Tab-separated table of C-alpha atoms in Angstrom:
chain	number	residue	atom	x	y	z
A	1229	MET	CA	-3.573	-95.867	-25.086
A	1230	VAL	CA	0.200	-95.847	-24.516
A	1231	GLU	CA	1.328	-96.511	-20.947
A	1232	SER	CA	2.459	-93.252	-19.353
A	1233	LYS	CA	5.343	-94.814	-17.438
A	1234	GLU	CA	7.618	-97.325	-19.116
A	1235	ILE	CA	10.707	-98.655	-17.375
A	1236	ASN	CA	14.128	-99.171	-18.884
A	1237	LYS	CA	14.559	-102.682	-20.170
A	1238	PRO	CA	17.683	-104.844	-20.080
A	1239	SER	CA	18.486	-106.859	-23.171
A	1240	GLY	CA	16.290	-109.917	-23.498
A	1241	THR	CA	13.971	-111.672	-25.899
A	1242	LEU	CA	10.384	-112.631	-25.133
A	1243	ILE	CA	9.264	-115.844	-26.858
A	1244	LEU	CA	5.556	-116.711	-26.956
A	1245	GLU	CA	4.103	-120.169	-27.555
A	1246	GLY	CA	0.760	-120.555	-29.336
A	1247	GLY	CA	-2.103	-122.767	-28.195
A	1248	ALA	CA	-5.142	-121.046	-29.747
A	1249	MET	CA	-7.598	-120.214	-26.931
A	1250	ARG	CA	-5.009	-121.208	-24.313
A	1251	GLY	CA	-3.254	-118.014	-25.363
A	1252	ILE	CA	-5.437	-116.228	-22.828
A	1253	PHE	CA	-2.868	-117.349	-20.234
A	1254	THR	CA	-0.220	-115.400	-22.159
A	1255	ALA	CA	-2.592	-112.426	-22.296
A	1256	GLY	CA	-2.719	-112.430	-18.495
A	1257	VAL	CA	1.072	-112.534	-18.164
A	1258	LEU	CA	1.542	-109.715	-20.672
A	1259	ASP	CA	-1.069	-107.594	-18.913
A	1260	ALA	CA	0.960	-108.028	-15.713
A	1261	PHE	CA	4.033	-106.806	-17.613
A	1262	MET	CA	2.052	-103.828	-18.904
A	1263	ASP	CA	0.951	-103.057	-15.339
A	1264	ARG	CA	4.664	-102.489	-14.693
A	1265	GLY	CA	5.213	-100.592	-17.953
A	1266	TYR	CA	7.635	-103.284	-19.126
A	1267	TYR	CA	8.134	-103.994	-22.823
A	1268	PHE	CA	10.742	-106.390	-24.174
A	1269	PRO	CA	12.824	-104.971	-27.039
A	1270	GLN	CA	12.330	-108.165	-29.067
A	1271	ILE	CA	9.314	-110.468	-29.182
A	1272	VAL	CA	9.154	-113.753	-31.069
A	1273	ALA	CA	5.692	-115.269	-31.432
A	1274	ILE	CA	4.188	-118.437	-32.827
A	1275	SER	CA	0.561	-118.993	-33.827
A	1276	ALA	CA	-1.849	-117.509	-31.237
A	1277	GLY	CA	1.168	-115.973	-29.531
A	1278	THR	CA	1.198	-113.411	-32.337
A	1279	LEU	CA	-2.275	-112.190	-31.350
A	1280	GLN	CA	-1.106	-111.692	-27.780
A	1281	ALA	CA	2.041	-109.895	-28.957
A	1282	LEU	CA	0.033	-107.504	-31.138
A	1283	CYS	CA	-1.900	-106.100	-28.179
A	1284	TYR	CA	1.244	-106.042	-26.035
A	1285	LEU	CA	2.996	-103.782	-28.532
A	1286	SER	CA	-0.122	-101.687	-29.157
A	1287	ARG	CA	-0.162	-101.095	-25.378
A	1288	GLN	CA	-3.798	-102.266	-25.128
A	1289	LYS	CA	-3.957	-103.878	-21.729
A	1290	GLU	CA	-6.805	-106.388	-21.278
A	1291	ARG	CA	-7.926	-106.186	-24.906
A	1292	ASN	CA	-7.163	-109.863	-25.531
A	1293	LYS	CA	-8.991	-110.795	-22.356
A	1294	ARG	CA	-12.076	-108.842	-23.407
A	1295	VAL	CA	-12.000	-110.242	-26.946
A	1296	ASN	CA	-11.843	-113.859	-25.811
A	1297	LEU	CA	-14.369	-113.586	-22.994
A	1298	ARG	CA	-16.851	-111.553	-25.010
A	1299	TYR	CA	-16.606	-113.365	-28.345
A	1300	ALA	CA	-15.730	-116.996	-27.529
A	1301	ASN	CA	-19.398	-117.912	-27.985
A	1302	ASP	CA	-20.088	-115.497	-30.819
A	1303	ARG	CA	-20.783	-117.354	-34.082
A	1304	ARG	CA	-18.820	-114.708	-35.966
A	1305	TYR	CA	-15.628	-115.454	-34.021
A	1306	MET	CA	-15.098	-119.171	-34.576
A	1307	GLY	CA	-16.945	-122.357	-35.420
A	1308	ILE	CA	-17.385	-125.261	-37.784
A	1309	ARG	CA	-19.578	-123.106	-40.028
A	1310	HIS	CA	-16.597	-120.906	-40.915
A	1311	LEU	CA	-14.416	-123.955	-41.510
A	1312	ILE	CA	-16.941	-125.415	-43.959
A	1313	ARG	CA	-17.729	-122.151	-45.730
A	1314	GLY	CA	-14.377	-120.408	-45.775
A	1315	GLY	CA	-11.756	-122.951	-44.765
A	1316	ASP	CA	-10.951	-121.371	-41.384
A	1317	TYR	CA	-12.326	-122.468	-38.004
A	1318	PHE	CA	-11.256	-119.122	-36.541
A	1319	ASN	CA	-12.862	-116.382	-38.604
A	1320	PHE	CA	-9.857	-114.187	-39.368
A	1321	SER	CA	-11.927	-111.927	-41.617
A	1322	PHE	CA	-13.974	-110.998	-38.553
A	1323	ILE	CA	-11.044	-110.973	-36.097
A	1324	PHE	CA	-8.903	-108.624	-38.198
A	1325	GLY	CA	-11.903	-106.916	-39.796
A	1326	GLU	CA	-15.061	-105.814	-37.991
A	1327	LEU	CA	-13.766	-106.784	-34.554
A	1328	ALA	CA	-10.412	-104.993	-34.855
A	1329	GLU	CA	-11.782	-102.033	-36.799
A	1330	ASN	CA	-15.067	-101.307	-35.034
A	1331	LEU	CA	-16.246	-103.552	-32.205
A	1332	MET	CA	-13.052	-103.579	-30.144
A	1333	PRO	CA	-10.606	-101.377	-32.077
A	1334	PHE	CA	-6.990	-102.468	-32.341
A	1335	ASP	CA	-4.574	-99.532	-32.078
A	1336	LYS	CA	-2.597	-100.275	-35.218
A	1337	ASP	CA	-0.974	-96.822	-35.201
A	1338	THR	CA	0.649	-97.433	-31.813
A	1339	PHE	CA	1.650	-100.930	-32.896
A	1340	MET	CA	3.236	-99.786	-36.149
A	1341	THR	CA	5.211	-96.995	-34.461
A	1342	ALA	CA	6.391	-99.100	-31.505
A	1343	SER	CA	10.172	-99.267	-31.176
A	1344	GLU	CA	10.090	-102.955	-30.285
A	1345	ARG	CA	10.704	-105.603	-32.917
A	1346	MET	CA	8.234	-108.464	-33.295
A	1347	LEU	CA	8.892	-111.607	-35.307
A	1348	ALA	CA	6.034	-113.903	-36.331
A	1349	LEU	CA	6.910	-117.490	-37.266
A	1350	VAL	CA	5.319	-119.089	-40.325
A	1351	THR	CA	5.925	-122.442	-42.032
A	1352	SER	CA	6.407	-122.693	-45.798
A	1353	CYS	CA	3.989	-125.105	-47.479
A	1354	ASP	CA	6.599	-125.872	-50.148
A	1355	THR	CA	9.696	-126.495	-48.043
A	1356	GLY	CA	8.410	-126.985	-44.505
A	1357	LYS	CA	10.988	-124.438	-43.361
A	1358	ILE	CA	10.370	-121.670	-40.848
A	1359	THR	CA	10.387	-118.000	-41.845
A	1360	TYR	CA	10.577	-115.153	-39.324
A	1361	ILE	CA	8.559	-112.117	-40.416
A	1362	SER	CA	9.332	-108.761	-38.801
A	1363	ASN	CA	6.921	-105.934	-38.080
A	1364	LYS	CA	9.552	-103.518	-39.352
A	1365	GLY	CA	9.538	-102.446	-42.983
A	1366	CYS	CA	5.993	-103.511	-43.807
A	1367	THR	CA	2.458	-102.133	-43.702
A	1368	TRP	CA	-0.190	-103.118	-41.180
A	1369	ASP	CA	-2.135	-104.996	-43.845
A	1370	GLU	CA	0.980	-106.998	-44.710
A	1371	TYR	CA	1.778	-107.796	-41.111
A	1372	LYS	CA	-1.704	-108.865	-40.119
A	1373	GLN	CA	-1.548	-111.326	-43.033
A	1374	ALA	CA	1.684	-112.686	-41.587
A	1375	CYS	CA	0.020	-113.105	-38.187
A	1376	GLU	CA	-2.934	-114.847	-39.809
A	1377	ALA	CA	-0.519	-117.233	-41.532
A	1378	SER	CA	1.222	-117.912	-38.223
A	1379	CYS	CA	-2.166	-118.865	-36.721
A	1380	SER	CA	-3.319	-121.043	-39.634
A	1381	ILE	CA	-3.297	-124.554	-38.176
A	1382	PRO	CA	-3.637	-127.253	-40.870
A	1383	LEU	CA	-7.067	-128.958	-40.719
A	1384	PHE	CA	-8.396	-125.878	-38.895
A	1385	SER	CA	-7.336	-123.288	-41.469
A	1386	LYS	CA	-6.362	-122.934	-45.090
A	1387	PRO	CA	-2.833	-121.767	-46.013
A	1388	VAL	CA	-2.256	-118.015	-46.288
A	1389	GLN	CA	-0.505	-116.411	-49.237
A	1390	LEU	CA	2.377	-114.061	-48.433
A	1391	GLY	CA	3.950	-112.701	-51.581
A	1392	ASN	CA	3.765	-115.538	-54.075
A	1393	LYS	CA	4.099	-118.370	-51.549
A	1394	LEU	CA	1.766	-120.194	-49.168
A	1395	TYR	CA	2.356	-120.535	-45.433
A	1396	VAL	CA	0.743	-122.183	-42.413
A	1397	ASP	CA	1.079	-122.108	-38.626
A	1398	GLY	CA	4.617	-121.562	-37.353
A	1399	GLY	CA	4.093	-124.362	-34.846
A	1400	VAL	CA	4.139	-126.924	-37.660
A	1401	GLY	CA	7.763	-126.262	-38.535
A	1402	MET	CA	8.750	-125.186	-35.012
A	1403	PRO	CA	6.714	-126.933	-32.286
A	1404	LEU	CA	6.533	-125.204	-28.906
A	1405	ALA	CA	9.049	-122.383	-29.459
A	1406	PRO	CA	12.507	-121.699	-30.908
A	1407	LEU	CA	15.715	-122.070	-28.950
A	1408	PRO	CA	18.072	-119.047	-29.011
A	1409	GLU	CA	20.314	-120.704	-31.606
A	1410	GLU	CA	17.293	-121.142	-33.884
A	1411	LEU	CA	16.585	-117.401	-33.951
A	1412	PRO	CA	17.800	-115.077	-36.733
A	1413	PHE	CA	19.630	-112.922	-34.184
A	1414	VAL	CA	21.788	-113.449	-31.100
A	1415	THR	CA	20.185	-113.486	-27.656
A	1416	LYS	CA	21.499	-114.844	-24.381
A	1417	LYS	CA	18.467	-114.026	-22.270
A	1418	PRO	CA	15.339	-115.792	-23.591
A	1419	VAL	CA	12.134	-115.473	-21.574
A	1420	TYR	CA	9.446	-117.968	-22.576
A	1421	ILE	CA	5.727	-117.792	-21.923
A	1422	LEU	CA	4.297	-121.280	-22.456
A	1423	THR	CA	0.640	-122.282	-22.305
A	1424	ARG	CA	0.993	-125.795	-20.852
A	1425	ASP	CA	2.289	-126.923	-17.456
A	1426	LYS	CA	5.790	-128.406	-17.156
A	1427	ASN	CA	4.528	-132.008	-17.025
A	1428	TYR	CA	2.511	-131.882	-20.240
A	1429	ARG	CA	3.689	-134.036	-23.152
A	1430	LYS	CA	1.975	-134.662	-26.478
A	1431	LYS	CA	0.825	-138.192	-27.263
A	1432	HIS	CA	2.559	-139.947	-30.133
A	1433	ILE	CA	0.627	-140.366	-33.370
A	1434	HIS	CA	0.305	-144.059	-34.279
A	1435	LYS	CA	0.660	-145.389	-37.817
A	1436	ILE	CA	-3.083	-145.631	-38.435
A	1437	GLU	CA	-3.579	-142.098	-37.111
A	1438	ARG	CA	-0.741	-140.853	-39.321
A	1439	ALA	CA	-2.344	-142.435	-42.370
A	1440	LEU	CA	-5.684	-140.836	-41.495
A	1441	LEU	CA	-4.023	-137.465	-40.904
A	1442	SER	CA	-2.248	-137.666	-44.265
A	1443	MET	CA	-5.526	-138.507	-45.994
A	1444	MET	CA	-7.293	-135.556	-44.340
A	1445	LEU	CA	-4.497	-133.147	-45.249
A	1446	GLY	CA	-4.385	-134.341	-48.845
A	1447	GLY	CA	-1.335	-134.604	-51.061
A	1448	SER	CA	-0.860	-130.962	-52.014
A	1449	TYR	CA	1.794	-130.230	-49.391
A	1450	PRO	CA	3.812	-133.386	-48.601
A	1451	LYS	CA	6.291	-131.487	-46.408
A	1452	ILE	CA	3.460	-130.268	-44.198
A	1453	ASN	CA	2.076	-133.818	-43.979
A	1454	GLU	CA	5.463	-135.094	-42.810
A	1455	LEU	CA	5.862	-132.348	-40.237
A	1456	MET	CA	2.346	-132.743	-38.827
A	1457	ALA	CA	2.984	-136.445	-38.200
A	1458	THR	CA	6.094	-135.731	-36.133
A	1459	ILE	CA	4.899	-132.752	-34.086
A	1460	PRO	CA	4.531	-134.750	-30.822
A	1461	GLU	CA	8.097	-136.087	-30.890
A	1462	ARG	CA	9.596	-132.714	-31.804
A	1463	TYR	CA	7.443	-130.896	-29.246
A	1464	ASN	CA	8.373	-133.269	-26.423
A	1465	GLU	CA	12.079	-133.062	-27.272
A	1466	LYS	CA	11.879	-129.275	-27.123
A	1467	VAL	CA	10.106	-129.422	-23.744
A	1468	GLU	CA	12.924	-131.543	-22.308
A	1469	GLU	CA	15.584	-129.235	-23.737
A	1470	LEU	CA	13.924	-126.133	-22.295
A	1471	LEU	CA	13.510	-127.799	-18.897
A	1472	GLN	CA	17.233	-128.524	-18.840
A	1473	ARG	CA	18.124	-124.968	-19.846
A	1474	GLU	CA	15.777	-123.618	-17.196
A	1475	LYS	CA	17.578	-125.710	-14.545
A	1476	GLU	CA	20.927	-124.403	-15.795
A	1477	GLY	CA	19.728	-120.797	-15.663
A	1478	ARG	CA	19.944	-120.364	-19.439
A	1479	ALA	CA	16.210	-119.771	-19.929
A	1480	PHE	CA	13.466	-118.156	-17.870
A	1481	ILE	CA	10.092	-119.833	-18.297
A	1482	ILE	CA	6.642	-118.651	-17.236
A	1483	ARG	CA	3.961	-121.321	-17.548
A	1484	PRO	CA	0.732	-122.493	-15.879
A	1485	GLU	CA	1.346	-124.149	-12.524
A	1486	HIS	CA	-1.191	-126.928	-12.991
A	1487	SER	CA	-2.599	-129.052	-15.799
A	1488	VAL	CA	-4.514	-126.868	-18.266
A	1489	HIS	CA	-8.022	-128.035	-19.149
A	1490	VAL	CA	-8.685	-125.436	-21.825
A	1491	SER	CA	-8.954	-126.700	-25.397
A	1492	ARG	CA	-7.774	-124.984	-28.574
A	1493	THR	CA	-11.385	-124.047	-29.333
A	1494	GLU	CA	-12.554	-123.480	-25.746
A	1495	ARG	CA	-15.880	-121.670	-25.275
A	1496	ASN	CA	-16.289	-122.100	-21.513
A	1497	ILE	CA	-15.998	-118.546	-20.200
A	1498	HIS	CA	-15.312	-119.689	-16.636
A	1499	LYS	CA	-12.322	-121.770	-17.761
A	1500	LEU	CA	-10.992	-118.981	-19.957
A	1501	ARG	CA	-11.313	-116.363	-17.227
A	1502	ASN	CA	-9.561	-118.606	-14.693
A	1503	LEU	CA	-6.659	-119.266	-17.071
A	1504	TYR	CA	-6.319	-115.539	-17.743
A	1505	GLU	CA	-6.297	-114.751	-14.026
A	1506	GLU	CA	-3.681	-117.447	-13.438
A	1507	GLY	CA	-1.482	-115.874	-16.102
A	1508	ARG	CA	-1.860	-112.421	-14.610
A	1509	ARG	CA	-1.134	-113.674	-11.104
A	1510	ILE	CA	1.972	-115.612	-12.166
A	1511	GLY	CA	3.188	-112.758	-14.351
A	1512	GLU	CA	2.949	-110.396	-11.397
A	1513	SER	CA	4.449	-112.775	-8.828
A	1514	ARG	CA	7.473	-113.640	-10.987
A	1515	PHE	CA	8.111	-110.207	-12.466
A	1516	ASP	CA	10.860	-109.113	-10.059
A	1517	GLU	CA	12.536	-112.526	-10.285
A	1518	MET	CA	12.506	-112.216	-14.072
A	1519	LEU	CA	14.073	-108.745	-13.966
A	1520	ARG	CA	16.850	-109.974	-11.681
A	1521	TRP	CA	17.532	-112.867	-14.051
A	1522	LEU	CA	17.618	-110.539	-17.062
A	1523	CYS	CA	20.002	-108.140	-15.333
A	1524	ASN	CA	22.384	-110.909	-14.248
A	1525	ALA	CA	25.362	-111.053	-16.608
């Protein structure tokens, strides 16, 4: 259902980090925005961030919360069985199929007619370069494939074909989130929703671990192998850069306040619910501050 009261929005771009099941924090923040009838004109999303953005633009408040809490322990939703049988730990056929069509319907009509622009990030298997895929000028079937590609983490998922090329998770080519100068359009007011606290840093991958990772990934996509091995360094560099821009007032960042103990494949409903509630609380408490920052020239 479309919100009955939507407020005017100043220019700004919402940028959503991934994090698989940690995305429930983002769901909480976006539900707080929807409580206020606030929709950013441009949304950029990586990996699981795309799933949160879909329900934000379809105006389906709390849908992502209900999906994760109700289906985290459902064998159809995710599990090693799907990885072995179909090549995907998260069962996208179920997520975008029976779940979205029947069990907890996704309002694709509202999404496809929304005025806001959404860009999903995917990484090319051939070049390792990032591609931004817009929700404008495509069908729902085409765009859900793009979102699936953006969520396809190597080792957890097989590559997804878009057109005649293969793509994987956008976080491989662009760890954490893009800076404004890395976007295909100009924005001076980036608002980030991150799914880790400000002190989190990824551990470096040692030589032996890199060799093992390369062996597990195989030799089909050497660019992806190279990028996977350097994700921690690139992620940590981006964290430091965003922290500096936040201090300088050049970025507005919403993130968990404390260390997050929710894994990518979390099934603990108590942990998931708490992370969602934290996101909703922080989204509500910082909403007015965010609006003031966006309206400041």
